[in-house]
């Protein structure tokens, strides 16, 4: 891990964070002054489940995976995150240890808003707490949909939905978002993902450009996603 000086662009990242967007520019500037800018190398651990929470993390560049380990040590990726995304929100807002592992998927540039700064902001600006409750509700609903996908739908459907979401969210692409990472996110194996991708390619739904997956026929992919 290395450190560098904060940049003015942090204001834009904080302003796009749902529960911090309620603050006025001067109030955001006060938070920026207390943020730290950090760099992580590929595969470097940012924090582990159960660590003391250092605060709220905001990704400036690169990809981060949020993971849990199964009883046999197998990795399950809860979230694939990219520029502009935040993580460790719950622990930063409510206190307690970190709820999962966070690892850099490539070279990653992040901001850290220390927990004590977040605590002062919550005390001073009640609107943050109200907006945070709405954010938590949305994330709980998203988690419910994610569990539903994993338990009710076959791999091909889950993969099609992932690819459609990937097309809309740049956070789900980039260095480190490999077939193994997709498999860990969809609770299957890299071999199964490879076979499913090959079938989609054979039907003209997708094509490969080196390591990138290009959606050729969106409507056909959507029809797979709703099976």
PDB file of C-alpha atoms in Angstrom:
ATOM      1  CA  UNK A   1       0.000   0.000   0.000  1.00  0.00           C
ATOM      2  CA  UNK A   2       1.298   3.480  -0.869  1.00  0.00           C
ATOM      3  CA  UNK A   3      -0.063   6.933  -0.158  1.00  0.00           C
ATOM      4  CA  UNK A   4      -0.346  10.120  -2.186  1.00  0.00           C
ATOM      5  CA  UNK A   5      -1.873  13.569  -1.699  1.00  0.00           C
ATOM      6  CA  UNK A   6      -5.643  14.116  -2.106  1.00  0.00           C
ATOM      7  CA  UNK A   7      -6.931  15.643  -5.352  1.00  0.00           C
ATOM      8  CA  UNK A   8      -9.781  18.067  -5.863  1.00  0.00           C
ATOM      9  CA  UNK A   9     -11.743  15.437  -7.812  1.00  0.00           C
ATOM     10  CA  UNK A  10     -12.694  13.833  -4.498  1.00  0.00           C
ATOM     11  CA  UNK A  11     -15.475  16.421  -4.172  1.00  0.00           C
ATOM     12  CA  UNK A  12     -17.144  14.919  -7.225  1.00  0.00           C
ATOM     13  CA  UNK A  13     -16.956  11.383  -5.816  1.00  0.00           C
ATOM     14  CA  UNK A  14     -18.427  12.399  -2.478  1.00  0.00           C
ATOM     15  CA  UNK A  15     -21.143  14.434  -4.175  1.00  0.00           C
ATOM     16  CA  UNK A  16     -22.221  11.307  -6.096  1.00  0.00           C
ATOM     17  CA  UNK A  17     -22.391   9.159  -2.946  1.00  0.00           C
ATOM     18  CA  UNK A  18     -26.152   8.927  -2.249  1.00  0.00           C
ATOM     19  CA  UNK A  19     -26.103   9.744   1.453  1.00  0.00           C
ATOM     20  CA  UNK A  20     -23.407  12.443   1.149  1.00  0.00           C
ATOM     21  CA  UNK A  21     -25.022  14.161  -1.826  1.00  0.00           C
ATOM     22  CA  UNK A  22     -27.403  15.825   0.642  1.00  0.00           C
ATOM     23  CA  UNK A  23     -24.551  18.037   1.895  1.00  0.00           C
ATOM     24  CA  UNK A  24     -23.798  21.519   0.625  1.00  0.00           C
ATOM     25  CA  UNK A  25     -20.498  22.080  -1.245  1.00  0.00           C
ATOM     26  CA  UNK A  26     -18.891  23.744   1.785  1.00  0.00           C
ATOM     27  CA  UNK A  27     -19.877  20.784   3.968  1.00  0.00           C
ATOM     28  CA  UNK A  28     -18.390  18.351   1.445  1.00  0.00           C
ATOM     29  CA  UNK A  29     -15.179  20.373   1.385  1.00  0.00           C
ATOM     30  CA  UNK A  30     -14.878  19.907   5.130  1.00  0.00           C
ATOM     31  CA  UNK A  31     -14.991  16.124   4.657  1.00  0.00           C
ATOM     32  CA  UNK A  32     -12.456  16.222   1.821  1.00  0.00           C
ATOM     33  CA  UNK A  33      -9.863  17.813   4.055  1.00  0.00           C
ATOM     34  CA  UNK A  34      -9.908  14.758   6.324  1.00  0.00           C
ATOM     35  CA  UNK A  35      -9.757  12.099   3.587  1.00  0.00           C
ATOM     36  CA  UNK A  36      -6.700   9.999   2.791  1.00  0.00           C
ATOM     37  CA  UNK A  37      -5.705   8.867  -0.694  1.00  0.00           C
ATOM     38  CA  UNK A  38      -4.325   5.309  -0.902  1.00  0.00           C
ATOM     39  CA  UNK A  39      -2.981   3.027  -3.616  1.00  0.00           C
ATOM     40  CA  UNK A  40      -3.154  -0.789  -3.567  1.00  0.00           C
ATOM     41  CA  UNK A  41      -1.304  -3.276  -5.745  1.00  0.00           C
ATOM     42  CA  UNK A  42      -3.029  -6.106  -7.666  1.00  0.00           C
ATOM     43  CA  UNK A  43      -4.389  -8.788  -5.287  1.00  0.00           C
ATOM     44  CA  UNK A  44      -3.452  -6.707  -2.235  1.00  0.00           C
ATOM     45  CA  UNK A  45      -5.793  -7.005   0.748  1.00  0.00           C
ATOM     46  CA  UNK A  46      -7.523  -3.749   1.646  1.00  0.00           C
ATOM     47  CA  UNK A  47      -9.159  -5.255   4.721  1.00  0.00           C
ATOM     48  CA  UNK A  48     -10.359  -8.618   5.987  1.00  0.00           C
ATOM     49  CA  UNK A  49     -13.691  -9.626   7.446  1.00  0.00           C
ATOM     50  CA  UNK A  50     -13.737  -8.839  11.150  1.00  0.00           C
ATOM     51  CA  UNK A  51     -11.100  -6.098  11.005  1.00  0.00           C
ATOM     52  CA  UNK A  52     -11.747  -2.870  12.845  1.00  0.00           C
ATOM     53  CA  UNK A  53     -13.446  -0.500  10.432  1.00  0.00           C
ATOM     54  CA  UNK A  54     -11.250   2.392   9.330  1.00  0.00           C
ATOM     55  CA  UNK A  55     -14.128   4.229   7.694  1.00  0.00           C
ATOM     56  CA  UNK A  56     -15.758   4.703   4.297  1.00  0.00           C
ATOM     57  CA  UNK A  57     -13.853   3.764   1.146  1.00  0.00           C
ATOM     58  CA  UNK A  58     -14.417   5.421  -2.251  1.00  0.00           C
ATOM     59  CA  UNK A  59     -12.840   3.992  -5.432  1.00  0.00           C
ATOM     60  CA  UNK A  60     -11.130   6.533  -7.655  1.00  0.00           C
ATOM     61  CA  UNK A  61      -9.683   4.112 -10.193  1.00  0.00           C
ATOM     62  CA  UNK A  62      -9.472   0.333 -10.620  1.00  0.00           C
ATOM     63  CA  UNK A  63     -11.631  -2.548  -9.418  1.00  0.00           C
ATOM     64  CA  UNK A  64     -12.254  -3.967  -5.944  1.00  0.00           C
ATOM     65  CA  UNK A  65     -13.943  -7.241  -5.043  1.00  0.00           C
ATOM     66  CA  UNK A  66     -15.888  -7.752  -1.828  1.00  0.00           C
ATOM     67  CA  UNK A  67     -15.740 -11.408  -0.833  1.00  0.00           C
ATOM     68  CA  UNK A  68     -16.725 -14.023   1.703  1.00  0.00           C
ATOM     69  CA  UNK A  69     -15.037 -17.378   2.220  1.00  0.00           C
ATOM     70  CA  UNK A  70     -17.041 -20.593   2.449  1.00  0.00           C
ATOM     71  CA  UNK A  71     -16.462 -23.285   5.052  1.00  0.00           C
ATOM     72  CA  UNK A  72     -14.107 -25.066   2.652  1.00  0.00           C
ATOM     73  CA  UNK A  73     -12.181 -21.902   1.873  1.00  0.00           C
ATOM     74  CA  UNK A  74     -13.844 -21.262  -1.489  1.00  0.00           C
ATOM     75  CA  UNK A  75     -14.267 -17.602  -2.403  1.00  0.00           C
ATOM     76  CA  UNK A  76     -17.636 -16.052  -3.174  1.00  0.00           C
ATOM     77  CA  UNK A  77     -17.632 -12.547  -4.616  1.00  0.00           C
ATOM     78  CA  UNK A  78     -20.478 -10.484  -3.194  1.00  0.00           C
ATOM     79  CA  UNK A  79     -19.732  -7.347  -5.186  1.00  0.00           C
ATOM     80  CA  UNK A  80     -17.499  -6.253  -8.055  1.00  0.00           C
ATOM     81  CA  UNK A  81     -16.858  -2.528  -7.685  1.00  0.00           C
ATOM     82  CA  UNK A  82     -15.241   0.181  -9.786  1.00  0.00           C
ATOM     83  CA  UNK A  83     -14.640   3.952  -9.984  1.00  0.00           C
ATOM     84  CA  UNK A  84     -17.133   6.008  -8.014  1.00  0.00           C
ATOM     85  CA  UNK A  85     -18.372   3.056  -5.938  1.00  0.00           C
ATOM     86  CA  UNK A  86     -18.153   3.045  -2.148  1.00  0.00           C
ATOM     87  CA  UNK A  87     -17.640   0.091   0.158  1.00  0.00           C
ATOM     88  CA  UNK A  88     -17.701  -0.681   3.879  1.00  0.00           C
ATOM     89  CA  UNK A  89     -20.637   1.733   4.094  1.00  0.00           C
ATOM     90  CA  UNK A  90     -22.509  -0.202   6.788  1.00  0.00           C
ATOM     91  CA  UNK A  91     -19.578  -0.420   9.197  1.00  0.00           C
ATOM     92  CA  UNK A  92     -18.663   3.210   8.509  1.00  0.00           C
ATOM     93  CA  UNK A  93     -22.206   4.372   9.248  1.00  0.00           C
ATOM     94  CA  UNK A  94     -23.250   2.013  12.021  1.00  0.00           C
ATOM     95  CA  UNK A  95     -19.955   1.001  13.592  1.00  0.00           C
ATOM     96  CA  UNK A  96     -18.687  -2.509  14.234  1.00  0.00           C
ATOM     97  CA  UNK A  97     -16.130  -4.611  12.336  1.00  0.00           C
ATOM     98  CA  UNK A  98     -15.871  -4.944   8.580  1.00  0.00           C
ATOM     99  CA  UNK A  99     -18.524  -7.409   7.312  1.00  0.00           C
ATOM    100  CA  UNK A 100     -16.502  -8.972   4.457  1.00  0.00           C
ATOM    101  CA  UNK A 101     -13.111  -9.005   2.732  1.00  0.00           C
ATOM    102  CA  UNK A 102     -12.021  -6.295   0.281  1.00  0.00           C
ATOM    103  CA  UNK A 103      -9.226  -6.969  -2.226  1.00  0.00           C
ATOM    104  CA  UNK A 104      -7.739  -5.021  -5.109  1.00  0.00           C
ATOM    105  CA  UNK A 105      -8.295  -6.708  -8.484  1.00  0.00           C
ATOM    106  CA  UNK A 106      -5.594  -4.649 -10.177  1.00  0.00           C
ATOM    107  CA  UNK A 107      -3.840  -1.413  -9.375  1.00  0.00           C
ATOM    108  CA  UNK A 108      -6.418   0.476  -7.316  1.00  0.00           C
ATOM    109  CA  UNK A 109      -6.640   4.099  -6.226  1.00  0.00           C
ATOM    110  CA  UNK A 110      -9.036   4.749  -3.339  1.00  0.00           C
ATOM    111  CA  UNK A 111     -10.041   7.412  -0.845  1.00  0.00           C
ATOM    112  CA  UNK A 112     -10.629   6.704   2.838  1.00  0.00           C
ATOM    113  CA  UNK A 113     -12.998   8.868   4.866  1.00  0.00           C
ATOM    114  CA  UNK A 114     -12.006   7.968   8.457  1.00  0.00           C
ATOM    115  CA  UNK A 115     -14.680   6.569  10.742  1.00  0.00           C
ATOM    116  CA  UNK A 116     -14.350   9.328  13.327  1.00  0.00           C
ATOM    117  CA  UNK A 117     -14.938  11.917  10.592  1.00  0.00           C
ATOM    118  CA  UNK A 118     -18.054  10.035   9.492  1.00  0.00           C
ATOM    119  CA  UNK A 119     -19.292   9.936  13.099  1.00  0.00           C
ATOM    120  CA  UNK A 120     -18.932  13.713  13.440  1.00  0.00           C
ATOM    121  CA  UNK A 121     -20.707  14.231  10.130  1.00  0.00           C
ATOM    122  CA  UNK A 122     -23.632  12.047  11.200  1.00  0.00           C
ATOM    123  CA  UNK A 123     -23.971  14.005  14.447  1.00  0.00           C
ATOM    124  CA  UNK A 124     -23.789  17.342  12.669  1.00  0.00           C
ATOM    125  CA  UNK A 125     -25.880  16.569   9.584  1.00  0.00           C
ATOM    126  CA  UNK A 126     -28.927  14.351  10.375  1.00  0.00           C
ATOM    127  CA  UNK A 127     -29.864  14.365   6.673  1.00  0.00           C
ATOM    128  CA  UNK A 128     -26.965  11.951   6.070  1.00  0.00           C
ATOM    129  CA  UNK A 129     -28.580   9.375   8.372  1.00  0.00           C
ATOM    130  CA  UNK A 130     -31.953   9.670   6.638  1.00  0.00           C
ATOM    131  CA  UNK A 131     -30.369   9.262   3.196  1.00  0.00           C
ATOM    132  CA  UNK A 132     -28.248   6.361   4.466  1.00  0.00           C
ATOM    133  CA  UNK A 133     -31.383   4.492   5.590  1.00  0.00           C
ATOM    134  CA  UNK A 134     -32.783   4.757   2.066  1.00  0.00           C
ATOM    135  CA  UNK A 135     -29.480   3.474   0.640  1.00  0.00           C
ATOM    136  CA  UNK A 136     -29.432   0.523   3.038  1.00  0.00           C
ATOM    137  CA  UNK A 137     -32.991  -0.382   2.074  1.00  0.00           C
ATOM    138  CA  UNK A 138     -32.052  -0.383  -1.606  1.00  0.00           C
ATOM    139  CA  UNK A 139     -29.034  -2.594  -0.934  1.00  0.00           C
ATOM    140  CA  UNK A 140     -31.094  -5.063   1.082  1.00  0.00           C
ATOM    141  CA  UNK A 141     -33.547  -5.349  -1.824  1.00  0.00           C
ATOM    142  CA  UNK A 142     -30.649  -5.848  -4.254  1.00  0.00           C
ATOM    143  CA  UNK A 143     -29.223  -8.563  -2.027  1.00  0.00           C
ATOM    144  CA  UNK A 144     -32.590 -10.295  -2.028  1.00  0.00           C
ATOM    145  CA  UNK A 145     -32.628 -10.300  -5.834  1.00  0.00           C
ATOM    146  CA  UNK A 146     -29.076 -11.637  -5.853  1.00  0.00           C
ATOM    147  CA  UNK A 147     -29.996 -14.520  -3.543  1.00  0.00           C
ATOM    148  CA  UNK A 148     -33.052 -15.244  -5.673  1.00  0.00           C
ATOM    149  CA  UNK A 149     -30.900 -15.468  -8.802  1.00  0.00           C
ATOM    150  CA  UNK A 150     -28.445 -17.859  -7.163  1.00  0.00           C
ATOM    151  CA  UNK A 151     -31.104 -20.177  -5.792  1.00  0.00           C
ATOM    152  CA  UNK A 152     -33.766 -20.182  -8.515  1.00  0.00           C
ATOM    153  CA  UNK A 153     -32.037 -19.738 -11.868  1.00  0.00           C
ATOM    154  CA  UNK A 154     -29.538 -21.804 -13.881  1.00  0.00           C
ATOM    155  CA  UNK A 155     -26.028 -20.556 -14.633  1.00  0.00           C
ATOM    156  CA  UNK A 156     -26.882 -19.465 -18.190  1.00  0.00           C
ATOM    157  CA  UNK A 157     -29.608 -17.131 -16.936  1.00  0.00           C
ATOM    158  CA  UNK A 158     -27.378 -15.755 -14.168  1.00  0.00           C
ATOM    159  CA  UNK A 159     -24.567 -15.184 -16.656  1.00  0.00           C
ATOM    160  CA  UNK A 160     -26.855 -13.418 -19.140  1.00  0.00           C
ATOM    161  CA  UNK A 161     -28.114 -11.114 -16.403  1.00  0.00           C
ATOM    162  CA  UNK A 162     -24.550 -10.415 -15.286  1.00  0.00           C
ATOM    163  CA  UNK A 163     -23.477  -9.515 -18.828  1.00  0.00           C
ATOM    164  CA  UNK A 164     -26.449  -7.188 -19.277  1.00  0.00           C
ATOM    165  CA  UNK A 165     -25.633  -5.479 -15.991  1.00  0.00           C
ATOM    166  CA  UNK A 166     -21.974  -5.318 -16.990  1.00  0.00           C
ATOM    167  CA  UNK A 167     -22.900  -3.464 -20.157  1.00  0.00           C
ATOM    168  CA  UNK A 168     -24.624  -0.786 -18.064  1.00  0.00           C
ATOM    169  CA  UNK A 169     -22.064  -0.666 -15.239  1.00  0.00           C
ATOM    170  CA  UNK A 170     -18.360  -0.170 -16.062  1.00  0.00           C
ATOM    171  CA  UNK A 171     -17.554  -1.306 -12.503  1.00  0.00           C
ATOM    172  CA  UNK A 172     -18.139  -4.879 -13.659  1.00  0.00           C
ATOM    173  CA  UNK A 173     -15.439  -4.783 -16.303  1.00  0.00           C
ATOM    174  CA  UNK A 174     -11.741  -4.053 -16.349  1.00  0.00           C
ATOM    175  CA  UNK A 175      -8.548  -5.693 -15.075  1.00  0.00           C
ATOM    176  CA  UNK A 176      -9.203  -8.580 -12.732  1.00  0.00           C
ATOM    177  CA  UNK A 177     -12.791  -9.246 -13.847  1.00  0.00           C
ATOM    178  CA  UNK A 178     -11.837 -12.659 -15.206  1.00  0.00           C
ATOM    179  CA  UNK A 179     -13.891 -15.782 -15.835  1.00  0.00           C
ATOM    180  CA  UNK A 180     -12.774 -17.013 -12.433  1.00  0.00           C
ATOM    181  CA  UNK A 181     -14.037 -13.792 -10.830  1.00  0.00           C
ATOM    182  CA  UNK A 182     -17.356 -14.041 -12.684  1.00  0.00           C
ATOM    183  CA  UNK A 183     -17.664 -17.666 -11.566  1.00  0.00           C
ATOM    184  CA  UNK A 184     -17.013 -16.717  -7.933  1.00  0.00           C
ATOM    185  CA  UNK A 185     -19.649 -14.007  -8.217  1.00  0.00           C
ATOM    186  CA  UNK A 186     -22.230 -16.352  -9.756  1.00  0.00           C
ATOM    187  CA  UNK A 187     -21.493 -19.261  -7.394  1.00  0.00           C
ATOM    188  CA  UNK A 188     -20.244 -21.674 -10.038  1.00  0.00           C
ATOM    189  CA  UNK A 189     -16.952 -22.812 -11.580  1.00  0.00           C
ATOM    190  CA  UNK A 190     -14.751 -21.156 -14.237  1.00  0.00           C
ATOM    191  CA  UNK A 191     -15.236 -24.217 -16.446  1.00  0.00           C
ATOM    192  CA  UNK A 192     -19.016 -23.816 -16.310  1.00  0.00           C
ATOM    193  CA  UNK A 193     -18.698 -20.127 -17.151  1.00  0.00           C
ATOM    194  CA  UNK A 194     -16.439 -20.958 -20.107  1.00  0.00           C
ATOM    195  CA  UNK A 195     -18.967 -23.469 -21.482  1.00  0.00           C
ATOM    196  CA  UNK A 196     -21.834 -20.999 -21.063  1.00  0.00           C
ATOM    197  CA  UNK A 197     -19.865 -18.240 -22.790  1.00  0.00           C
ATOM    198  CA  UNK A 198     -19.026 -20.614 -25.649  1.00  0.00           C
ATOM    199  CA  UNK A 199     -22.736 -21.364 -26.137  1.00  0.00           C
ATOM    200  CA  UNK A 200     -23.560 -17.657 -26.211  1.00  0.00           C
ATOM    201  CA  UNK A 201     -20.807 -17.132 -28.763  1.00  0.00           C
ATOM    202  CA  UNK A 202     -22.054 -20.021 -30.923  1.00  0.00           C
ATOM    203  CA  UNK A 203     -25.536 -18.459 -31.074  1.00  0.00           C
ATOM    204  CA  UNK A 204     -24.137 -15.082 -32.098  1.00  0.00           C
ATOM    205  CA  UNK A 205     -25.155 -13.458 -28.827  1.00  0.00           C
ATOM    206  CA  UNK A 206     -21.632 -12.395 -27.830  1.00  0.00           C
ATOM    207  CA  UNK A 207     -18.149 -12.323 -29.278  1.00  0.00           C
ATOM    208  CA  UNK A 208     -14.689 -12.043 -27.791  1.00  0.00           C
ATOM    209  CA  UNK A 209     -12.211  -9.222 -28.377  1.00  0.00           C
ATOM    210  CA  UNK A 210      -9.108 -10.583 -26.687  1.00  0.00           C
ATOM    211  CA  UNK A 211     -10.142 -10.679 -23.022  1.00  0.00           C
ATOM    212  CA  UNK A 212     -13.233  -8.520 -23.490  1.00  0.00           C
ATOM    213  CA  UNK A 213     -16.753  -9.878 -23.955  1.00  0.00           C
ATOM    214  CA  UNK A 214     -18.738  -7.917 -26.537  1.00  0.00           C
ATOM    215  CA  UNK A 215     -22.536  -8.214 -26.612  1.00  0.00           C
ATOM    216  CA  UNK A 216     -23.548  -8.593 -30.261  1.00  0.00           C
ATOM    217  CA  UNK A 217     -27.292  -9.210 -29.877  1.00  0.00           C
ATOM    218  CA  UNK A 218     -28.754  -7.500 -26.817  1.00  0.00           C
ATOM    219  CA  UNK A 219     -32.313  -8.692 -27.456  1.00  0.00           C
ATOM    220  CA  UNK A 220     -31.193 -12.314 -27.724  1.00  0.00           C
ATOM    221  CA  UNK A 221     -29.234 -11.983 -24.497  1.00  0.00           C
ATOM    222  CA  UNK A 222     -32.276 -10.482 -22.799  1.00  0.00           C
ATOM    223  CA  UNK A 223     -34.353 -13.464 -23.900  1.00  0.00           C
ATOM    224  CA  UNK A 224     -31.825 -15.774 -22.226  1.00  0.00           C
ATOM    225  CA  UNK A 225     -31.930 -13.657 -19.056  1.00  0.00           C
ATOM    226  CA  UNK A 226     -35.675 -14.098 -18.584  1.00  0.00           C
ATOM    227  CA  UNK A 227     -35.861 -17.875 -19.027  1.00  0.00           C
TER     228      UNK A 227
END
